[in-house]
CSV table of N, CA and C in Angstrom, one decimal:
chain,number,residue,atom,x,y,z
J,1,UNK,N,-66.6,56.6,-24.5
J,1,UNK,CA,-65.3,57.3,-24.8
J,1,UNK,C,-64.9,57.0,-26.2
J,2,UNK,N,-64.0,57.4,-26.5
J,2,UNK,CA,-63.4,57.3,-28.1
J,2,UNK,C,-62.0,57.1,-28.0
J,3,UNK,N,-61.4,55.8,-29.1
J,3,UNK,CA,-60.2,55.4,-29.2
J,3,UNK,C,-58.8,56.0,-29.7
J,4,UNK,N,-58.1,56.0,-30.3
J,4,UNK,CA,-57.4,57.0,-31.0
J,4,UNK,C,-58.0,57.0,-32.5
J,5,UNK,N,-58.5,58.0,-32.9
J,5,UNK,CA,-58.7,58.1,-34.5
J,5,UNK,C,-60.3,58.9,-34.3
J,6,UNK,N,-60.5,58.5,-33.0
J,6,UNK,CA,-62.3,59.2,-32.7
J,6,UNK,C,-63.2,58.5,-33.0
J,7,UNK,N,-62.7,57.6,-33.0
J,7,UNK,CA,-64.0,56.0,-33.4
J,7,UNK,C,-64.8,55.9,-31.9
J,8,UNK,N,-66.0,56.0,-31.7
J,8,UNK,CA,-66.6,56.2,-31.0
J,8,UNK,C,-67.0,54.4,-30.4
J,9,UNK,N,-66.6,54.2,-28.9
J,9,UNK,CA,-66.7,52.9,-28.0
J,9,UNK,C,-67.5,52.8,-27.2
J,10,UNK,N,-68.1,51.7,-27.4
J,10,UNK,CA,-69.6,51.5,-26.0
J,10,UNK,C,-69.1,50.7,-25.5
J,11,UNK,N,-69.8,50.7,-24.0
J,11,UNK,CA,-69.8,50.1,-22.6
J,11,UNK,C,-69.5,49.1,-23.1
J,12,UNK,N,-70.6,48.6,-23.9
J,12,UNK,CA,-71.0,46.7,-24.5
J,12,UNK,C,-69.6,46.4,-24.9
J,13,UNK,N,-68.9,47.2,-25.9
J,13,UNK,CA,-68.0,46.4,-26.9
J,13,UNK,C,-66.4,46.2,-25.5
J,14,UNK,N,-66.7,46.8,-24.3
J,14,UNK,CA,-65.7,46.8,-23.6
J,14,UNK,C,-65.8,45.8,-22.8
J,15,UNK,N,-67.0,45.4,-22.3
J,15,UNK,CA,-67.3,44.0,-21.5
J,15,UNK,C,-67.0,43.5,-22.4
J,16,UNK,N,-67.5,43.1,-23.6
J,16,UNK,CA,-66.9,42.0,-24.7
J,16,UNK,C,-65.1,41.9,-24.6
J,17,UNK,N,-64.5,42.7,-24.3
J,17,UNK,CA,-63.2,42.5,-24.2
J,17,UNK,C,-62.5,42.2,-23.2
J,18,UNK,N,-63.4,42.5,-21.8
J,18,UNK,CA,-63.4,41.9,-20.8
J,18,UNK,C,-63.8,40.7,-20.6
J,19,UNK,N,-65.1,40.0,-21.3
J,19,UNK,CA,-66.0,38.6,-21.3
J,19,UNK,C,-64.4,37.9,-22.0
J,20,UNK,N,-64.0,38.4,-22.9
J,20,UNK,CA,-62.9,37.9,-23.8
J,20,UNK,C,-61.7,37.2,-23.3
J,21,UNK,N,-61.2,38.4,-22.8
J,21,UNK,CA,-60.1,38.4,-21.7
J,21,UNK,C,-60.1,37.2,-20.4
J,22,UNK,N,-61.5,37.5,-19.9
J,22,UNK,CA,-61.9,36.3,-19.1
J,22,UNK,C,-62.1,35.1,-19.5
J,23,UNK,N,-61.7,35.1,-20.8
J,23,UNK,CA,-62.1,33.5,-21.4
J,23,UNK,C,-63.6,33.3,-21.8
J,24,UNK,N,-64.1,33.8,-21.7
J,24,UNK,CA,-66.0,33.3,-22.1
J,24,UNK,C,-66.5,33.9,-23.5
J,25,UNK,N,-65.7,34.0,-23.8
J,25,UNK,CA,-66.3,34.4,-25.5
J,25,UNK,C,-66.8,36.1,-25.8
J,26,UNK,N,-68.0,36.8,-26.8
J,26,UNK,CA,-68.2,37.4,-27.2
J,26,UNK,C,-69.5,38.1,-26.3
J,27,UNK,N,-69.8,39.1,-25.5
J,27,UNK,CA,-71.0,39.9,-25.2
J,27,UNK,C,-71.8,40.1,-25.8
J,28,UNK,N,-71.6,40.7,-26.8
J,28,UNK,CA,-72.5,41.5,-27.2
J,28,UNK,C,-72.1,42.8,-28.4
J,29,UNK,N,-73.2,43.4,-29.7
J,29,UNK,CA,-72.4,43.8,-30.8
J,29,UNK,C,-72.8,44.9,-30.5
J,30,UNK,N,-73.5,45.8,-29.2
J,30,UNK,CA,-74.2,47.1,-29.4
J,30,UNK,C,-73.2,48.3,-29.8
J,31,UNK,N,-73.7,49.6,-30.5
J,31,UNK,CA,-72.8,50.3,-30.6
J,31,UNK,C,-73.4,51.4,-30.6
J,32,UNK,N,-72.9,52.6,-29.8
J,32,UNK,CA,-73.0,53.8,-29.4
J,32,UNK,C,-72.6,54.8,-30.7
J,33,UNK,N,-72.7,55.3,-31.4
J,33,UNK,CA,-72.6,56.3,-31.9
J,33,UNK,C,-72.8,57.7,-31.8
J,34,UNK,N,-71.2,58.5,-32.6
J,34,UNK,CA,-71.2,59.8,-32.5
J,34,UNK,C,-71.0,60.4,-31.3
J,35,UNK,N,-70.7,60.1,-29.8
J,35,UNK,CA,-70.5,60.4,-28.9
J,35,UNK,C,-69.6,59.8,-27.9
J,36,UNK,N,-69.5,60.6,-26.7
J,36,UNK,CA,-68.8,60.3,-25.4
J,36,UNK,C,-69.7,59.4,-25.2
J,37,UNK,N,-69.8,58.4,-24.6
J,37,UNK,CA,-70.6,57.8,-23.9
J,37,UNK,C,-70.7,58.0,-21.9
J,38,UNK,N,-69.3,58.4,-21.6
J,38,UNK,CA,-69.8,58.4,-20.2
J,38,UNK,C,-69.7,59.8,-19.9
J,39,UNK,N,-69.8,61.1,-21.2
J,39,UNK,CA,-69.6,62.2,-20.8
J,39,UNK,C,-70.9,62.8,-20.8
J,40,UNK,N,-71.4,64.2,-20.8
J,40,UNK,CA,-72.5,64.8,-21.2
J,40,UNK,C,-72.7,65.2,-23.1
J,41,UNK,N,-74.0,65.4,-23.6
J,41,UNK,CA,-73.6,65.2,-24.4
J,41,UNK,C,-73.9,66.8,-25.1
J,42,UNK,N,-73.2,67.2,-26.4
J,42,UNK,CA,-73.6,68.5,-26.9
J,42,UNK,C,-75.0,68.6,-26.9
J,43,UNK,N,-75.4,70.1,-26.3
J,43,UNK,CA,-76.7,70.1,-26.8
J,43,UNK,C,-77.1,69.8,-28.2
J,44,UNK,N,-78.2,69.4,-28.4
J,44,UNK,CA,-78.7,69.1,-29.7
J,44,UNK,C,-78.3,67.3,-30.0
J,45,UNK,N,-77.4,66.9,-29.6
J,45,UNK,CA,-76.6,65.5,-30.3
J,45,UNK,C,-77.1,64.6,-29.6
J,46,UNK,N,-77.8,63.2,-30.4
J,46,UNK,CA,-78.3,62.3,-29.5
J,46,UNK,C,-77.9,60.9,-29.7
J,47,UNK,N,-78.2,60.1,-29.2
J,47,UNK,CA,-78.1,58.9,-28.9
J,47,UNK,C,-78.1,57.9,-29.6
J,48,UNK,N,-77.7,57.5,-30.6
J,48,UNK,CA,-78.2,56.3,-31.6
J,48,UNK,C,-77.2,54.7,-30.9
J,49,UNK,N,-78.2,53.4,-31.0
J,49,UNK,CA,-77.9,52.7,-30.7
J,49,UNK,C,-78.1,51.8,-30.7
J,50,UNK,N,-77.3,51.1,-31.8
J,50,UNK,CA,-77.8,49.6,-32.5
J,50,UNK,C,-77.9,48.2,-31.3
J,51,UNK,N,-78.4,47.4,-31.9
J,51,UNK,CA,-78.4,46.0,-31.0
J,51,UNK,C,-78.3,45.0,-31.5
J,52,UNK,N,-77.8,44.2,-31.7
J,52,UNK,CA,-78.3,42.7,-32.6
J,52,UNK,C,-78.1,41.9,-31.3
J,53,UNK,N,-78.7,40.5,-31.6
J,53,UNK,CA,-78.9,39.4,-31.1
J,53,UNK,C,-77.7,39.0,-29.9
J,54,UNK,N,-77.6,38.4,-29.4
J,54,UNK,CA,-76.8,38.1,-28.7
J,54,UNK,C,-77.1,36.6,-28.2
J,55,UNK,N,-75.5,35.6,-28.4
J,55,UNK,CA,-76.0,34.2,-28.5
J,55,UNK,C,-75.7,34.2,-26.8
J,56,UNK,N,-76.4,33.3,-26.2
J,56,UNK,CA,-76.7,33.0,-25.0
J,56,UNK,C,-75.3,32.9,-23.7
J,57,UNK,N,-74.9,33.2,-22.8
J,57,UNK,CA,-73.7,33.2,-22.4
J,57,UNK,C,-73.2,31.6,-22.2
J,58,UNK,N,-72.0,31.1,-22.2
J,58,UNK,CA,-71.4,30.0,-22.2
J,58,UNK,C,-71.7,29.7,-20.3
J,59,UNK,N,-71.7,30.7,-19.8
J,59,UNK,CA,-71.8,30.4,-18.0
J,59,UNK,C,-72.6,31.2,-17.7
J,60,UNK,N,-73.1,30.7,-16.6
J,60,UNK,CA,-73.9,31.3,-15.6
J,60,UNK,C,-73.7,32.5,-14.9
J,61,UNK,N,-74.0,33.8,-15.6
J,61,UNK,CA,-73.7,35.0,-14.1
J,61,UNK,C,-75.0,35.6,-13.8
J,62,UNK,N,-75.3,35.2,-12.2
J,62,UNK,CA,-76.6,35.4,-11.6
J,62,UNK,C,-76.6,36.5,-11.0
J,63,UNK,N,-75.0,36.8,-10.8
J,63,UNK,CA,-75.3,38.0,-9.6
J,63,UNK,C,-73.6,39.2,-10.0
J,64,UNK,N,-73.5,40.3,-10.1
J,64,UNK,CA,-72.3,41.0,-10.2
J,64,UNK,C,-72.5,41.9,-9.0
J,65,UNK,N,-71.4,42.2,-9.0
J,65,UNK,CA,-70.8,43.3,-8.2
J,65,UNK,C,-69.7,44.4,-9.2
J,66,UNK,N,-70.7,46.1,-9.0
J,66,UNK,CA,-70.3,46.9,-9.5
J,66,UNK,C,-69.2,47.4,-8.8
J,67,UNK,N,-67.8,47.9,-8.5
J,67,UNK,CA,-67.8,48.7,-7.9
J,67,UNK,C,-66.5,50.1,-8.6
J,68,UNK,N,-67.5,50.9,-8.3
J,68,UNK,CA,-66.9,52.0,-9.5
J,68,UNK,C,-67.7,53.2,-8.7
J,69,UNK,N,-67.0,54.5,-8.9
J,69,UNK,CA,-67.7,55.8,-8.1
J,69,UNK,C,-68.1,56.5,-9.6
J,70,UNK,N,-67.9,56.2,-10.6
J,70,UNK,CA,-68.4,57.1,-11.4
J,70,UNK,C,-69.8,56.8,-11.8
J,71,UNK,N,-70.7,57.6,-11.3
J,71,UNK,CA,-72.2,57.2,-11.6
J,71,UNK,C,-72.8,56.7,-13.3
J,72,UNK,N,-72.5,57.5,-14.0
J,72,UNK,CA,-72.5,57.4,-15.3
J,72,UNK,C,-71.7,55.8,-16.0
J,73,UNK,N,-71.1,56.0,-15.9
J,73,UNK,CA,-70.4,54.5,-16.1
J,73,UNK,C,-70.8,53.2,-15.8
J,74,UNK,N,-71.1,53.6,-14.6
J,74,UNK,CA,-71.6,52.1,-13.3
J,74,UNK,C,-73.0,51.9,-13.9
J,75,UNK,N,-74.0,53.0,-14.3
J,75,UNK,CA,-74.8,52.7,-14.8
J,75,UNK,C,-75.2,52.4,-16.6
J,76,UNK,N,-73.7,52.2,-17.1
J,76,UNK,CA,-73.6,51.8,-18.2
J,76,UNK,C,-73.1,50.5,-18.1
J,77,UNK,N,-72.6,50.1,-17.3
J,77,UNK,CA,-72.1,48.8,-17.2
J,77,UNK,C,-73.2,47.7,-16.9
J,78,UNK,N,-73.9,48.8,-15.9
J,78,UNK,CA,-74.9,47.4,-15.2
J,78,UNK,C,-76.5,47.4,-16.8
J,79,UNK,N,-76.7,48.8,-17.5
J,79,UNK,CA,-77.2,48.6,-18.6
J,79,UNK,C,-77.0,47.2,-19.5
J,80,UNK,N,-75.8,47.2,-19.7
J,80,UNK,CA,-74.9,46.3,-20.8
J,80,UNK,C,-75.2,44.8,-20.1
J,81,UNK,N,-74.8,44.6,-18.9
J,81,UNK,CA,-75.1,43.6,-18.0
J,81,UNK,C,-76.5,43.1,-18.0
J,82,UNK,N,-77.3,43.7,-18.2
J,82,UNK,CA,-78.9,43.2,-17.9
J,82,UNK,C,-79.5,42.9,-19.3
J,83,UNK,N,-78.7,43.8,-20.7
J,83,UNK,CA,-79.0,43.3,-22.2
J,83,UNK,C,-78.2,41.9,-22.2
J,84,UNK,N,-76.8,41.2,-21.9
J,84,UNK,CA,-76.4,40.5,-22.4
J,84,UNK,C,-76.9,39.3,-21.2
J,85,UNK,N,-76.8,39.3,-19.6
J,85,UNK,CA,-77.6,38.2,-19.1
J,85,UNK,C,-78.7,38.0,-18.4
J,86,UNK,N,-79.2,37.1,-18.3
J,86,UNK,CA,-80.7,36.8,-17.8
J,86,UNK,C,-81.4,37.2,-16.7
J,87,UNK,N,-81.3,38.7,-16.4
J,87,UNK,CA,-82.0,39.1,-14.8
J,87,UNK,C,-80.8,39.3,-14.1
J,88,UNK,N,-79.8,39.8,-14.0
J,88,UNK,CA,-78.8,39.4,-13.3
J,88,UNK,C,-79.5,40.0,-12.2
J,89,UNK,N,-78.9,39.8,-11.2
J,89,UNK,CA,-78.7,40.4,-9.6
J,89,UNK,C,-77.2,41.6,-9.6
J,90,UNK,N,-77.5,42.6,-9.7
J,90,UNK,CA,-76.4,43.7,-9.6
J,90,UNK,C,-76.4,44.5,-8.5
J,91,UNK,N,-75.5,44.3,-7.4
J,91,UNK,CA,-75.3,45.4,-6.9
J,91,UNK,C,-74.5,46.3,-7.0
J,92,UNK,N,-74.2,47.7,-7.0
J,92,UNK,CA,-73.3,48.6,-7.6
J,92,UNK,C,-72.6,49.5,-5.8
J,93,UNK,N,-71.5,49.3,-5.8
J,93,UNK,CA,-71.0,50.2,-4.7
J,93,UNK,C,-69.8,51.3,-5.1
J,94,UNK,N,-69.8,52.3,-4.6
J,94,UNK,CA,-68.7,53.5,-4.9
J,94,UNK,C,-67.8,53.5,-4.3
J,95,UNK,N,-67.1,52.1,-3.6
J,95,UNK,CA,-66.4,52.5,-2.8
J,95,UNK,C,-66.0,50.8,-2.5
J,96,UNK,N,-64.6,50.9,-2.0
J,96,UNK,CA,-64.0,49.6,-1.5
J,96,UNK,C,-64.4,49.3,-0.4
J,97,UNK,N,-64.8,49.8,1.0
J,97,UNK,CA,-65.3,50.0,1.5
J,97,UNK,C,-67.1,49.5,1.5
J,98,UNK,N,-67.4,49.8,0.7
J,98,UNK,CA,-68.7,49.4,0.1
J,98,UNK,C,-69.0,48.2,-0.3
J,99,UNK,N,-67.2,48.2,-1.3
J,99,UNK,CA,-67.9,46.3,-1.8
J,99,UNK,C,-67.4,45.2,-0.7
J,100,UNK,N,-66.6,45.4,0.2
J,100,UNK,CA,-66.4,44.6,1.3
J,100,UNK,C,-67.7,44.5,2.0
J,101,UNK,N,-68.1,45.6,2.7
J,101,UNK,CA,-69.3,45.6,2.8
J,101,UNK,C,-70.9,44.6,2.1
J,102,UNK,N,-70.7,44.7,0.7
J,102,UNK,CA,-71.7,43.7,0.0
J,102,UNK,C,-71.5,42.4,0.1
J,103,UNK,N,-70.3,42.1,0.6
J,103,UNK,CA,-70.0,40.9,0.6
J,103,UNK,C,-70.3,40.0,1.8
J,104,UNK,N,-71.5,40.4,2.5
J,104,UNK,CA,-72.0,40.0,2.9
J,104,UNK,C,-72.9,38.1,3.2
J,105,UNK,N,-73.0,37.5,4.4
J,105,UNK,CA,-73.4,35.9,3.9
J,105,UNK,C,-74.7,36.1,3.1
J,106,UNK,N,-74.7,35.3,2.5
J,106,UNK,CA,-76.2,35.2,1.3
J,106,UNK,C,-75.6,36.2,0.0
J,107,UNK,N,-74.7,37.1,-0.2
J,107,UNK,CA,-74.4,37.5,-1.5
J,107,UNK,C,-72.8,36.9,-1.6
J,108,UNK,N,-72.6,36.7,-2.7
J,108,UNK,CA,-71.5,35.8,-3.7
J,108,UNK,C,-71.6,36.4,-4.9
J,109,UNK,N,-70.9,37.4,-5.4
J,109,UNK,CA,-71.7,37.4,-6.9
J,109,UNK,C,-70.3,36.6,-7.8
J,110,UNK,N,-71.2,36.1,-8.8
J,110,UNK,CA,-70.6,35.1,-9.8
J,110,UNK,C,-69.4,36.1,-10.8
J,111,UNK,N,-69.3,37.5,-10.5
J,111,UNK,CA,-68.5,38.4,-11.6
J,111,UNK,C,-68.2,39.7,-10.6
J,112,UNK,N,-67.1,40.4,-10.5
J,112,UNK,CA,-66.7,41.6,-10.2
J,112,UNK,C,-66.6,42.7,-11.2
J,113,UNK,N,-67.1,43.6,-11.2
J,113,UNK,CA,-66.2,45.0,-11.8
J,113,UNK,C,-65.7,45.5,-11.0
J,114,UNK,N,-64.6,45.8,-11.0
J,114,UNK,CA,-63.9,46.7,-10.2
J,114,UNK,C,-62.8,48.1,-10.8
J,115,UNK,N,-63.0,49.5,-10.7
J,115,UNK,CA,-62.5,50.2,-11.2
J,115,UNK,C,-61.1,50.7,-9.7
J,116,UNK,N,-59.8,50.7,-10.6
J,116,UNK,CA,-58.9,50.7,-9.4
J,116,UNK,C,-59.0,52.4,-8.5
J,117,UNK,N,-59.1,52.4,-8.8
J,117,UNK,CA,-59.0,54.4,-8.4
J,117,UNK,C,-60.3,54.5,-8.0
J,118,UNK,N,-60.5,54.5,-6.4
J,118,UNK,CA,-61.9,54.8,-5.7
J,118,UNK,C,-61.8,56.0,-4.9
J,119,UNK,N,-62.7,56.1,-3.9
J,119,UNK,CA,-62.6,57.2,-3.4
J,119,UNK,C,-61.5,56.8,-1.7
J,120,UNK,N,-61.4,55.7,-1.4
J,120,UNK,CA,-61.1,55.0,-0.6
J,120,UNK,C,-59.5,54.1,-0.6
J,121,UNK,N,-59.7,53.7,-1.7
J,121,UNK,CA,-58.3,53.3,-2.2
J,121,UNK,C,-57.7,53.4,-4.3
J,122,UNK,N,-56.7,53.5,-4.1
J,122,UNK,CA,-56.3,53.7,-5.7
J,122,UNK,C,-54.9,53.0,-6.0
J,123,UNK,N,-55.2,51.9,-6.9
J,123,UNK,CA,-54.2,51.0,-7.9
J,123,UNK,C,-54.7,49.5,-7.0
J,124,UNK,N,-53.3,48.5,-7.0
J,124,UNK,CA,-53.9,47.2,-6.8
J,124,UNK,C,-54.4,46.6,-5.1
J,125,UNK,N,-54.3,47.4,-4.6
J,125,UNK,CA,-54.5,47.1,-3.1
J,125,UNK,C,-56.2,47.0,-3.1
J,126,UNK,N,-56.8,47.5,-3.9
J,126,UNK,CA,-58.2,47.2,-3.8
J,126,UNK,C,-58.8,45.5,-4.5
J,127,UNK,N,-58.1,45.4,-5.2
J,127,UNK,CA,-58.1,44.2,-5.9
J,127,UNK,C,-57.7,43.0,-5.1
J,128,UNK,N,-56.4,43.3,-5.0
J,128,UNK,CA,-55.8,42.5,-3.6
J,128,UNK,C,-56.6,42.0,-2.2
J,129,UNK,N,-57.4,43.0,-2.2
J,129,UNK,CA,-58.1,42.8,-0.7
J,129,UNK,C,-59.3,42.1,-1.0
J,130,UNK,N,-60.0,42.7,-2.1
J,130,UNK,CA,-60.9,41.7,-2.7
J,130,UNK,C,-61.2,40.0,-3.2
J,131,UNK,N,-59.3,39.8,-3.6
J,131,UNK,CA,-59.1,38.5,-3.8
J,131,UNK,C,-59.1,37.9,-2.8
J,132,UNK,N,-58.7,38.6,-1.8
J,132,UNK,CA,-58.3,37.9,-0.5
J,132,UNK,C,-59.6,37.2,-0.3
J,133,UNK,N,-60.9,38.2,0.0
J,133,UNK,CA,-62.2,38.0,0.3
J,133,UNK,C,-63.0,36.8,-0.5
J,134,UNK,N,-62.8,37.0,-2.2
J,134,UNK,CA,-63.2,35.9,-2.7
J,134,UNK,C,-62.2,35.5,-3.9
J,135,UNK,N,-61.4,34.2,-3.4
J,135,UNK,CA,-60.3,33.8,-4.3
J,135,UNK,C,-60.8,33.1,-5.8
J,136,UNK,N,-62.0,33.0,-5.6
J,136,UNK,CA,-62.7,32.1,-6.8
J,136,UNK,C,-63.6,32.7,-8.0
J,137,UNK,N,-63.7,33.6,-7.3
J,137,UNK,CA,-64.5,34.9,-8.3
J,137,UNK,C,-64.1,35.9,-9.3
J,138,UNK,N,-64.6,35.5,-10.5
J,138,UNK,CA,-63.5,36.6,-11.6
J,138,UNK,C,-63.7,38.2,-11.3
J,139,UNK,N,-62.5,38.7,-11.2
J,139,UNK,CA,-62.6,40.3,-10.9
J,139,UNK,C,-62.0,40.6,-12.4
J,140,UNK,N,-62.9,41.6,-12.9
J,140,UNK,CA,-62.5,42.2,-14.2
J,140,UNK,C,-61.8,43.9,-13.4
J,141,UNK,N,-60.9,44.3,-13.7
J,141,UNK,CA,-60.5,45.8,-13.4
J,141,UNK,C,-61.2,46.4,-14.0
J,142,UNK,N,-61.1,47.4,-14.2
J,142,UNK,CA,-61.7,48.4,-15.5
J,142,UNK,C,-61.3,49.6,-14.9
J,143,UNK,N,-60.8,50.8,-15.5
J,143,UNK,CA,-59.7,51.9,-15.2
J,143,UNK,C,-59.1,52.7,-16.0
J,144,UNK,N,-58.8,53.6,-15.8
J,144,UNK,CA,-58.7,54.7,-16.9
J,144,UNK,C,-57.2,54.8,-16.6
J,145,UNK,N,-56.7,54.1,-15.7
J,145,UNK,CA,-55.3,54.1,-15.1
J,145,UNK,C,-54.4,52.8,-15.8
J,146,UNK,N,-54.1,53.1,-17.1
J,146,UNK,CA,-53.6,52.0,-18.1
J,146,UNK,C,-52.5,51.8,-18.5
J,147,UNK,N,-51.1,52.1,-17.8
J,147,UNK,CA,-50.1,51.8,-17.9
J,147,UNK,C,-49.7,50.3,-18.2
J,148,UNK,N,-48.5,50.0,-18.7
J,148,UNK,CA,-47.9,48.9,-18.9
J,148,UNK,C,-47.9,48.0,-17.6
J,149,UNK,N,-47.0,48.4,-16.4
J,149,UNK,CA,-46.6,48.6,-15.4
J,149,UNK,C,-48.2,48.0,-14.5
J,150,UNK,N,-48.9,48.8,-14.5
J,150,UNK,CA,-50.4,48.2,-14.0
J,150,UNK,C,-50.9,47.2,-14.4
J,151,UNK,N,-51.4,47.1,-16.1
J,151,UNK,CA,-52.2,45.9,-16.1
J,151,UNK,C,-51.2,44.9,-16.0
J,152,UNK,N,-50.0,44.9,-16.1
J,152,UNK,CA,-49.2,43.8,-15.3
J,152,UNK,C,-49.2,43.0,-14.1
J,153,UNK,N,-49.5,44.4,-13.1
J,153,UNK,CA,-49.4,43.9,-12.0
J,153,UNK,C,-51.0,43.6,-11.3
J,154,UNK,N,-52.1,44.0,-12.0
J,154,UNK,CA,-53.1,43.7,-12.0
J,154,UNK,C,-53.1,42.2,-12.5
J,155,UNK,N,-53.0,41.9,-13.6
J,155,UNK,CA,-52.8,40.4,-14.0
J,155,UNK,C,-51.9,39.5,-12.8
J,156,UNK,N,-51.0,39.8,-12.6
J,156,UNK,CA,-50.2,39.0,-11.4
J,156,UNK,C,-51.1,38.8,-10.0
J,157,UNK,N,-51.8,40.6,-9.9
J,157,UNK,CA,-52.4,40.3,-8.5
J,157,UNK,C,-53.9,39.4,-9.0
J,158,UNK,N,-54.2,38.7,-10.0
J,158,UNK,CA,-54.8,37.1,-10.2
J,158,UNK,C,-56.2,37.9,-10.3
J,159,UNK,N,-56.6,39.6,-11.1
J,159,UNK,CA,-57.4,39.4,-12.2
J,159,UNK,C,-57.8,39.1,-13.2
J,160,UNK,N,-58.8,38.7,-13.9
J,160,UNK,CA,-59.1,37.9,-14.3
J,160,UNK,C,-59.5,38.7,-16.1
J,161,UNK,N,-59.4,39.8,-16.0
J,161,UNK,CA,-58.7,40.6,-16.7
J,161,UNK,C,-58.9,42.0,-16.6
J,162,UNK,N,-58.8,43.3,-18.0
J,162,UNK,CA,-58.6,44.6,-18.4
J,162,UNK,C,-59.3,45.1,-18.6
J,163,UNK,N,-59.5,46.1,-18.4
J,163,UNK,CA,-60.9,47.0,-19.4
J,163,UNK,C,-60.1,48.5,-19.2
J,164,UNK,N,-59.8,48.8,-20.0
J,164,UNK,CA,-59.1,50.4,-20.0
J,164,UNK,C,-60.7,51.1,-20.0
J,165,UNK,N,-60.7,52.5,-19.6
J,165,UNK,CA,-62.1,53.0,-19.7
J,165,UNK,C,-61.6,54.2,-20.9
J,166,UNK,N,-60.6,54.3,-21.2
J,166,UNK,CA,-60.5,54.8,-22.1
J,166,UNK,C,-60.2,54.5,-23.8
J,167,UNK,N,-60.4,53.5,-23.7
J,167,UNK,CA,-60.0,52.4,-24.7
J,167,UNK,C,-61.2,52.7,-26.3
């Protein structure tokens, strides 16, 4: 997506503000140019996409949980996820419903994405239900639904931080 001015924003540089937000430092420097990134793209217009190094994460994330219904995205996220840590274990579900479901005994994952607006539920009751399930696990939101009023009440309901998807 692109910010105001049409400066063009990758997945990466938004986990970094997520990683941020969560306290852990810096992701990653990749950058997507000249395009949408979670849209289609003009014919003819392609893809350029730098990388540099990335210093090693301060913690351990072995395992995430995606959950987000936009296919495109979910698979930018978990992209970004597998450049910046070591093998992770990702499962990705479209649905609240779904990630209750993953939460299964033997899976724990060490990180949440969570986008609030599913197909199942929409704003913080998804979040909510999720804390309930695991109170110890950082849930990052991520959401195109960016009001004042929200990431407020997202921060109170004890995520762990923001990610506008339009940002």
């Amino acid at each position: 997506s692109k910010r105001k001015g049409g400066k063009p924003v990758s997945i990466e540089s938004v986990l970094a503000r997520a990683r941020k937000a969560a306290g852990h430092g810096i992701l990653s420097t990749g950058l997507l140019l000249g395009h949408s990134c979670c849209g289609n793209l003009p014919h003819g217009r392609t893809i350029r996409m730098k990388h540099e190094p990335v210093a090693p994460p301060d913690c351990c994330i072995a395992s995430v949980l995606v959950v987000d219904d936009h296919p495109l995205y979910a698979d930018a996220l978990c992209s970004a996820l597998r450049h910046v840590f070591d093998d992770p274990y990702i499962e990705t579900v479209t649905s609240l419903k779904g990630a209750l479901d993953a939460l299964r005994p033997g899976f724990s994952p060490d990180l949440v994405l969570l986008d609030l607006k599913l197909p199942d539920v929409t704003g913080i009751c998804g979040l909510l239900r999720l804390r309930d399930r695991m109170p110890d696990t950082p849930i990052l939101v991520n959401s195109s639904l960016a009001s004042d009023d929200i990431v407020a009440a997202v921060k109170s309901a004890g995520a762990a931080g923001f990610l506008c998807k339009d940002a």
